[in-house]
Coordinates of C-alpha atoms and ligand atoms in Angstrom, one line a residue:
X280 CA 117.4 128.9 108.3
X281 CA 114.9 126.9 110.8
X282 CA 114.2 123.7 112.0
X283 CA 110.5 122.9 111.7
X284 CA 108.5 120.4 113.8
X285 CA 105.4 119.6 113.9
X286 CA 103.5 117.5 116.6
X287 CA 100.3 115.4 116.4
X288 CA 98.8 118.2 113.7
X289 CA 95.7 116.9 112.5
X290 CA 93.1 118.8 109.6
X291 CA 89.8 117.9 109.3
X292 CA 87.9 120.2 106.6
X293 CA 84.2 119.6 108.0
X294 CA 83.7 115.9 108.5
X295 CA 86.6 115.1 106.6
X296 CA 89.9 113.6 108.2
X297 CA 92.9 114.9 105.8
X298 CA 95.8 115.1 107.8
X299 CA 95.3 112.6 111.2
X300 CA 97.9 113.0 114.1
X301 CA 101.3 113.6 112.2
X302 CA 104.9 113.9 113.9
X303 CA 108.3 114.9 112.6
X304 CA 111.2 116.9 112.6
X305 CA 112.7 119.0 109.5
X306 CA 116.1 120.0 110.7
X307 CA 117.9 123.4 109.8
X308 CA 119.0 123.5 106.2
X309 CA 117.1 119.8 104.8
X310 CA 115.9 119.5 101.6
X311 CA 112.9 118.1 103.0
X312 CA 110.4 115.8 100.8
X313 CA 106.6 115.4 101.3
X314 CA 105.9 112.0 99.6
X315 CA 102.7 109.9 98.6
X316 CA 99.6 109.5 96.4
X317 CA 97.3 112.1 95.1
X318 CA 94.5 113.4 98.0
X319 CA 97.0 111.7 100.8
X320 CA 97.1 114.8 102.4
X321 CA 100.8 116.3 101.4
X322 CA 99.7 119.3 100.2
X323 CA 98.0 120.5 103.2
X324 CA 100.4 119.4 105.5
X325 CA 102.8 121.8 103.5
X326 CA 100.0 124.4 103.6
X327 CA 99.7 124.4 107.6
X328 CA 103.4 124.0 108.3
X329 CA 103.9 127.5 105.6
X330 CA 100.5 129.1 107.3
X331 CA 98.0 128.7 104.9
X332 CA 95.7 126.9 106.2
X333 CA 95.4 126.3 110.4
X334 CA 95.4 123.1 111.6
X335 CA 92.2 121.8 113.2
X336 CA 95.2 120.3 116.4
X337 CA 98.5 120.3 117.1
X338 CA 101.1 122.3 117.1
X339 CA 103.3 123.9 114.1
X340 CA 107.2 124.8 115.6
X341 CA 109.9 127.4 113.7
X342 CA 113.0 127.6 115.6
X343 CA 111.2 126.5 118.8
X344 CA 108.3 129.1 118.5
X345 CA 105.1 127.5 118.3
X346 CA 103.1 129.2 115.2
X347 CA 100.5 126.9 114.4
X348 CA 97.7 129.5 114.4
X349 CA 100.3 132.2 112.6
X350 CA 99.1 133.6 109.2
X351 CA 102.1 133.0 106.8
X352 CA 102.7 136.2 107.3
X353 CA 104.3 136.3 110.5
X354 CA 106.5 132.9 109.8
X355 CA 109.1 134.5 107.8
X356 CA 108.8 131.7 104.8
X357 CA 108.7 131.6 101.2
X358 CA 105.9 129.5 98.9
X359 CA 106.5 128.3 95.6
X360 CA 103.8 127.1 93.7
X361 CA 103.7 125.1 90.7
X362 CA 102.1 127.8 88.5
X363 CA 105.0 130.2 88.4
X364 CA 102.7 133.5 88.9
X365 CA 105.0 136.4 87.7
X366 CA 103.8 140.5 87.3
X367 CA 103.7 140.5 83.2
X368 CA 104.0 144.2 83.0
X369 CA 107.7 144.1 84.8
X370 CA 110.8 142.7 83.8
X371 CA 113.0 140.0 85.3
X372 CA 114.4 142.3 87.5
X373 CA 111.8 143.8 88.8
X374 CA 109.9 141.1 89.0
X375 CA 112.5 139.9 91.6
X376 CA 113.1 143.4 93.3
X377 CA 109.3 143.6 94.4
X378 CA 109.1 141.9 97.6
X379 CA 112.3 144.5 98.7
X380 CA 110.7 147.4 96.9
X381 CA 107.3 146.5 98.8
X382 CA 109.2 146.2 101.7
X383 CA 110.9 150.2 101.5
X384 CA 114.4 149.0 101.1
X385 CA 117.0 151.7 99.8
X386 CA 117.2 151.1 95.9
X387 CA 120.9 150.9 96.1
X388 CA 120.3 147.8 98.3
X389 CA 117.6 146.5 96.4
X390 CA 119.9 146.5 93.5
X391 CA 122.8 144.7 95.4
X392 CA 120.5 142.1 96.3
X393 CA 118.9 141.6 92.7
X394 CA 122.8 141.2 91.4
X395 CA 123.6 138.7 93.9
X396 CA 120.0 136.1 93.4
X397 CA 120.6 137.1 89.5
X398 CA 124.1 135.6 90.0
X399 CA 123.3 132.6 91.8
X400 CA 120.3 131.7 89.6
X401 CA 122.4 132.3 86.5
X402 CA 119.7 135.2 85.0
X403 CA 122.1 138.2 85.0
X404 CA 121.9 138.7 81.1
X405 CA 117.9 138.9 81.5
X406 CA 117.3 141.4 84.1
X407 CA 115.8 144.0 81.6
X408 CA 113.9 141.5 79.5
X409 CA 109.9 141.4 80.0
X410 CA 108.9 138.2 81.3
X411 CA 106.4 137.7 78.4
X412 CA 108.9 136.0 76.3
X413 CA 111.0 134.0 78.7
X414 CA 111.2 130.6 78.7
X415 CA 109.7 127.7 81.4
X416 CA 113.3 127.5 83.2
X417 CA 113.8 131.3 83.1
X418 CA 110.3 131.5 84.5
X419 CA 111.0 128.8 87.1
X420 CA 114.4 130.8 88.0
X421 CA 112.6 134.2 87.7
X422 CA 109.7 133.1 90.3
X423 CA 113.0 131.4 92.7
X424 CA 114.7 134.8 92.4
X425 CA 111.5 136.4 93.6
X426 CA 111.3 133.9 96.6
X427 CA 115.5 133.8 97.7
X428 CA 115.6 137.5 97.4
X429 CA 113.5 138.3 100.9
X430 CA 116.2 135.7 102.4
X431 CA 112.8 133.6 104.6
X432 CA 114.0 131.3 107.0
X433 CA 112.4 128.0 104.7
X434 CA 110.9 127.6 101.7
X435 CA 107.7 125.3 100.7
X436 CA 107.2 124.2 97.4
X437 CA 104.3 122.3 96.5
X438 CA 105.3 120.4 93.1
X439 CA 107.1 123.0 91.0
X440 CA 108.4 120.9 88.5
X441 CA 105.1 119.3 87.8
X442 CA 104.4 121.0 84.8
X443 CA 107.4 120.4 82.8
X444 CA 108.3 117.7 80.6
X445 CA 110.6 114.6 82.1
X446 CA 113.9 115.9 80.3
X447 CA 113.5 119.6 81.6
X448 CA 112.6 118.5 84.4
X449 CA 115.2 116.6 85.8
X450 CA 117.3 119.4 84.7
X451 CA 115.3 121.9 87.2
X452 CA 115.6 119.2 89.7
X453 CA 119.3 119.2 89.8
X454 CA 119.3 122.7 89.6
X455 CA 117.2 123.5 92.3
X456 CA 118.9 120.8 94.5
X457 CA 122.4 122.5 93.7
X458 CA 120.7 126.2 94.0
X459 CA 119.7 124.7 97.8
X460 CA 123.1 123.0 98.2
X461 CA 124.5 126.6 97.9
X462 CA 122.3 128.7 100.2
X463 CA 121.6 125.9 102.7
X464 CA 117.8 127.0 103.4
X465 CA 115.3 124.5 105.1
X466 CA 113.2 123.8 102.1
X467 CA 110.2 121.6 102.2
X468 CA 109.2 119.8 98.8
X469 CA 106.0 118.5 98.2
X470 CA 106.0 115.5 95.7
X471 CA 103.9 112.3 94.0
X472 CA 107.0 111.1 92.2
X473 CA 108.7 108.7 94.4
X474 CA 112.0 109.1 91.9
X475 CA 112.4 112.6 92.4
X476 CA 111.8 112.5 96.0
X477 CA 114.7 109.7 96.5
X478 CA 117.1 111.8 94.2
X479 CA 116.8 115.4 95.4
X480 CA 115.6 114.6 99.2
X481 CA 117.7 114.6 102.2
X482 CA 114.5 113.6 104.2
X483 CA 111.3 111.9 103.3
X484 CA 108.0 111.5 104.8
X485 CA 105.6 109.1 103.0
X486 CA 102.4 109.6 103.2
X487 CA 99.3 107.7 102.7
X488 CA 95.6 108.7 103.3
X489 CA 96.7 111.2 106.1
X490 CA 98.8 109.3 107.5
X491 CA 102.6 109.1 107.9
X492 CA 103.8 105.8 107.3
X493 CA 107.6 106.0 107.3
X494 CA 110.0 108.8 107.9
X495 CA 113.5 108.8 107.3
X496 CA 116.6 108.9 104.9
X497 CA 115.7 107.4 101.4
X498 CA 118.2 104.8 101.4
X499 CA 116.5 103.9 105.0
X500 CA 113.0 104.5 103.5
X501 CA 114.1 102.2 100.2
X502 CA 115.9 99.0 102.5
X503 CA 113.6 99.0 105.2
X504 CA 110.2 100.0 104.0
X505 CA 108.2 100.6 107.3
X506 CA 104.9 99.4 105.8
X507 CA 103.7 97.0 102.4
X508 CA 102.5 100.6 101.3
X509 CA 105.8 102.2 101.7
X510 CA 107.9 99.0 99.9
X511 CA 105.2 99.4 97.2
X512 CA 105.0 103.3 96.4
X513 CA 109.0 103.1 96.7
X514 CA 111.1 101.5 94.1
X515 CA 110.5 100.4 90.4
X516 CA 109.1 97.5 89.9
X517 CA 108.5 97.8 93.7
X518 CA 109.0 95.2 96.5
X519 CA 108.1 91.9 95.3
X520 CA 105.6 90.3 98.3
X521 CA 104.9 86.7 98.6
X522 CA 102.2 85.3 101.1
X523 CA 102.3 82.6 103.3
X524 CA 100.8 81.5 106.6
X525 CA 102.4 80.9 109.6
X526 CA 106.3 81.3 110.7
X527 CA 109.2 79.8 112.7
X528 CA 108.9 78.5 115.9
X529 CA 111.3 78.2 118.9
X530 CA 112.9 81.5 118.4
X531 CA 114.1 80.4 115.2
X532 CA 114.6 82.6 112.1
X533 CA 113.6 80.5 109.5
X534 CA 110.5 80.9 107.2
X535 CA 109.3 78.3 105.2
X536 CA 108.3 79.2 101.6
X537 CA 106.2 76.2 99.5
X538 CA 108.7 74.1 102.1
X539 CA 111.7 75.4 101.2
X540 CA 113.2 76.4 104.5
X541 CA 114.8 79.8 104.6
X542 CA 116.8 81.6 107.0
X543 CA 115.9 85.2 108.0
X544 CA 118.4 87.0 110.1
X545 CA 115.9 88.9 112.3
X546 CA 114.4 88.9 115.5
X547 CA 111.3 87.4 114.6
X548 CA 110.4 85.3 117.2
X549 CA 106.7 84.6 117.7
X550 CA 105.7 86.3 114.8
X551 CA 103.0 84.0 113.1
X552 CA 99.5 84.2 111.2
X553 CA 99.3 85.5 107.7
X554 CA 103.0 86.7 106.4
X555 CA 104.1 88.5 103.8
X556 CA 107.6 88.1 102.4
X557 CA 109.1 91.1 101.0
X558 CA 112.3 91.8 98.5
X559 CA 113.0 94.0 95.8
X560 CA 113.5 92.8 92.5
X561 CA 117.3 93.6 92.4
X562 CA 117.7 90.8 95.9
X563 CA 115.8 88.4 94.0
X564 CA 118.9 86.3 92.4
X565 CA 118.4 83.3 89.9
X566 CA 120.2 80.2 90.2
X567 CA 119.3 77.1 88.9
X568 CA 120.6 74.8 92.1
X569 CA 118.5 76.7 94.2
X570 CA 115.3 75.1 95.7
X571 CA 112.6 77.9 95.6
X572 CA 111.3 77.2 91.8
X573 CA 109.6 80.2 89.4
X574 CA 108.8 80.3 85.9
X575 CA 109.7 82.5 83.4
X576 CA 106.8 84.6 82.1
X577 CA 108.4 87.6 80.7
X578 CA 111.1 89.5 80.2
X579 CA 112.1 93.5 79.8
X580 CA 115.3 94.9 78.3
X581 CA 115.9 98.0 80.0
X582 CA 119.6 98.6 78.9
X583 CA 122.4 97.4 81.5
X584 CA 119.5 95.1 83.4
X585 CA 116.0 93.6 82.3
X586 CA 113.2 92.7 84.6
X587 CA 112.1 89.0 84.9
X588 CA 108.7 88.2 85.5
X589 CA 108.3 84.6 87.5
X590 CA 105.2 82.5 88.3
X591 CA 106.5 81.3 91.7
X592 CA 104.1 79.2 93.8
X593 CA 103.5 81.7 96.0
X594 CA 102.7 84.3 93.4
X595 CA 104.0 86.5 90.5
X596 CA 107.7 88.1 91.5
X597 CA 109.2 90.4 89.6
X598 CA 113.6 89.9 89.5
X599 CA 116.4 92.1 88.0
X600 CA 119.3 91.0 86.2
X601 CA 122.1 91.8 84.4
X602 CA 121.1 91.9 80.4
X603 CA 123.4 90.1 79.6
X604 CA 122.1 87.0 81.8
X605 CA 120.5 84.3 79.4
X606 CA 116.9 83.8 80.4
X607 CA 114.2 82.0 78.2
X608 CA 110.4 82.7 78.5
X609 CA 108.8 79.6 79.7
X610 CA 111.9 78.2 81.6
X611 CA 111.4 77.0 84.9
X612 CA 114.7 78.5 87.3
X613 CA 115.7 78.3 90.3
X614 CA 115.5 81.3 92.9
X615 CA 117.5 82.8 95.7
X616 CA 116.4 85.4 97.8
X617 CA 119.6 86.8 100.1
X618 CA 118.1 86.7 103.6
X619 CA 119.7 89.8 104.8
X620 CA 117.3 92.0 102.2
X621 CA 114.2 90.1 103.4
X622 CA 111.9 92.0 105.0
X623 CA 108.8 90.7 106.5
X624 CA 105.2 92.0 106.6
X625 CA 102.1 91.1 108.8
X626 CA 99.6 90.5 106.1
X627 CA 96.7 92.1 108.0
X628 CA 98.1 95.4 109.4
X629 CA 101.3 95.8 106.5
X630 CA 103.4 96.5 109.2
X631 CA 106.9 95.4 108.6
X632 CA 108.4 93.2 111.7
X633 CA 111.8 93.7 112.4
X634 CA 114.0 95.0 115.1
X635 CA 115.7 97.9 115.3
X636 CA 119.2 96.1 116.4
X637 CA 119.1 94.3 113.4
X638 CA 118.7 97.1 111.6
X639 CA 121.6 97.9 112.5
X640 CA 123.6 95.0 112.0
X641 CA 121.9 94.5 108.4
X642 CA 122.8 98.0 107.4
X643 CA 126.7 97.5 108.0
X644 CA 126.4 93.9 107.2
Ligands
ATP830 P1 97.4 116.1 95.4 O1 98.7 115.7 95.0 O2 96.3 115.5 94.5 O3 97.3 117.6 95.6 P2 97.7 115.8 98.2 O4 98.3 114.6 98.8 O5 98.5 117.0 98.2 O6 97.1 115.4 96.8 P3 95.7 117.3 99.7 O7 95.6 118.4 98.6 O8 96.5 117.6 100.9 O9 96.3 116.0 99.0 O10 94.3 116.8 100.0 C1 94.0 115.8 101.0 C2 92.6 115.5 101.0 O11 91.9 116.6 101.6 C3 92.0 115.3 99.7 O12 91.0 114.3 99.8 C4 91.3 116.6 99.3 O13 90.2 116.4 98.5 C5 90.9 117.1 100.7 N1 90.9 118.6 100.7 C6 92.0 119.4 100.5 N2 91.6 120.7 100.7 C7 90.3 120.7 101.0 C8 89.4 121.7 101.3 N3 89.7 123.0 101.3 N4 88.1 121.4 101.6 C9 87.7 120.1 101.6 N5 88.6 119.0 101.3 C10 89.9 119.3 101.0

């Protein structure tokens, strides 16, 4: 069990900026998600926080103890990689036993221990098997066996489900997410797959050419995206975002879209320049009294909701609705966006701009 934190850790390999001055805090016992696009630096954050590679600044903290310049070694973790390595000339069991066996612990122990991770991981009736003939999951649950069994304070995982087919591998998820639900170890999950990260993390940090961009809950992460890249990388279709210049005025919430005057419950005042208008498809509601105007251009069934694509004059949107709603390609419709899922963008910087009190307000409201 540890809390992690790391503060202002940067990694520059040679000239190179990979990681730049990153900030968070993995409490005890989170399933802990490392989020973004290939090459944005997730991986090697993982490596420096499990001691594989040393940060080029900062500092790396388990359970208060600074170890940033620790070899793994010394920080008591476990690594999981996505290329399950396991020794071919030893069964299951032994396979799992060698980190204890290495370590001199009595065999009567060692056996104990190997009952107990066989148990939780559902393995018992292949502890004699070779590991030649096993199959990916009983791999996958073979290499986690191996990892548990030295009991590390966290474990790090750099995509271990990558290899495995989508139907598998939302199986694994769950499992591994229920296998961490029962032993309540800090594990740190690195990911590209925005889907997985929402369902299996407690935690995410997205990340995006080095950089953090938002860190938080993923319902937190999903409703108020801290930056365009985050609304964009999150959700499927992502946010829709529609650009117009200039805002308000008199400390009013109101933003005018092709003249049609809408209210926006946030503390906005002042904000003006080039805009960007955010909401997901789901807040994007279609009603034929309403103002705002968008044509039809296509539609997709996807079971219990299709997506709508609309040519609004402020750009192409994207809406969700029920499947059952009637919708013709080539009709022009009426749209509604509900102001309280509005979240507004600075064009140039993709910051979102919104106050932390309303926040608040919005996320009882
Ligand atoms: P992926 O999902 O593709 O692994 P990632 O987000 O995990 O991507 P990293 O592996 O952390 O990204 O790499 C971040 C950047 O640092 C990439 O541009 C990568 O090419 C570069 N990089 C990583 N390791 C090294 C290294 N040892 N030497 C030089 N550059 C490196």
């Amino acid at each position: 069990m540890a809390q992690i934190r790391i503060e202002n850790v940067r990694k520059d390999f040679g000239s190179f900026n990979a990681v730049k001055s990153s900030t968070f805090t993995i409490e005890d016992g989170e399933f802990f998600m490392l989020l973004g696009p290939s090459g944005c630096g997730k991986t090697t954050t993982l490596r420096m926080m499990a001691g594989l590679e040393l940060p080029t600044s900062g500092e790396i903290y388990i359970d208060g103890e600074e170890v940033g310049q620790k070899p793994a070694s010394q920080r008591d973790i476990a690594f999981v990689f996505q290329m399950f390595a396991l020794y071919p000339h030893m069964n299951v069991g032994k396979n799992i036993s060698y980190p204890l066996v290495s370590q001199g612990m009595p065999k009567a122990q060692v056996k104990k221990k190997v009952d107990e991770i066989a148990e939780i991981l559902g393995i018992t009736d292949i502890l004699k098997k070779p590991v030649g003939g096993l199959s990916g999951g009983d791999r996958q649950r073979v290499a986690l066996g191996r990892a548990i069994v030295r009991n590390p304070k966290a474990f790090f995982m750099d995509e271990p489900l990558g290899a495995l087919d989508a139907e598998f591998r939302e199986h694994m998820s769950e499992e591994l997410r229920a296998l961490h639900d029962r032993m309540g170890a800090t594990t740190v999950y690195v990911t590209h797959d925005q889907l997985e990260a929402m369902q299996m993390g407690d935690k995410i940090v997205v990340m995006n050419h080095g950089v953090v961009e938002q860190f938080g809950v993923p319902q937190e992460i999903y409703d108020w995206p801290a930056t365009k890249f985050v609304a964009q990388f999150i959700g499927s279709p992502p946010m829709n975002f529609l650009d117009f210049n200039g805002m308000v005025g008199n400390g009013s919430t109101e933003v005018r879209l092709n003249d049609i005057a809408m209210a926006i419950p946030q503390c906005l005042d002042g904000a003006n320049g080039a805009l960007s208008f955010g909401v997901r498809p789901e807040h994007v509601q279609l009603d034929d009294a309403a103002g705002y105007r968008g044509v039809v251009k296509a539609t997709e069934y996807l079971g219990t909701t299709q997506i709508i694509t609309l040519e609004t004059p402020n750009g192409v949107i994207k809406a969700r609705a029920p499947s059952s709603d009637a919708v013709r390609v080539g009709a022009t419709t009426g749209l509604r966006f509900d102001p309280r899922t509005v979240t507004l963008f600075d064009a140039k910087s993709g910051k979102a701009l919104r106050s932390q009190a309303n926040q608040g307000v919005l996320a009882h409201g």
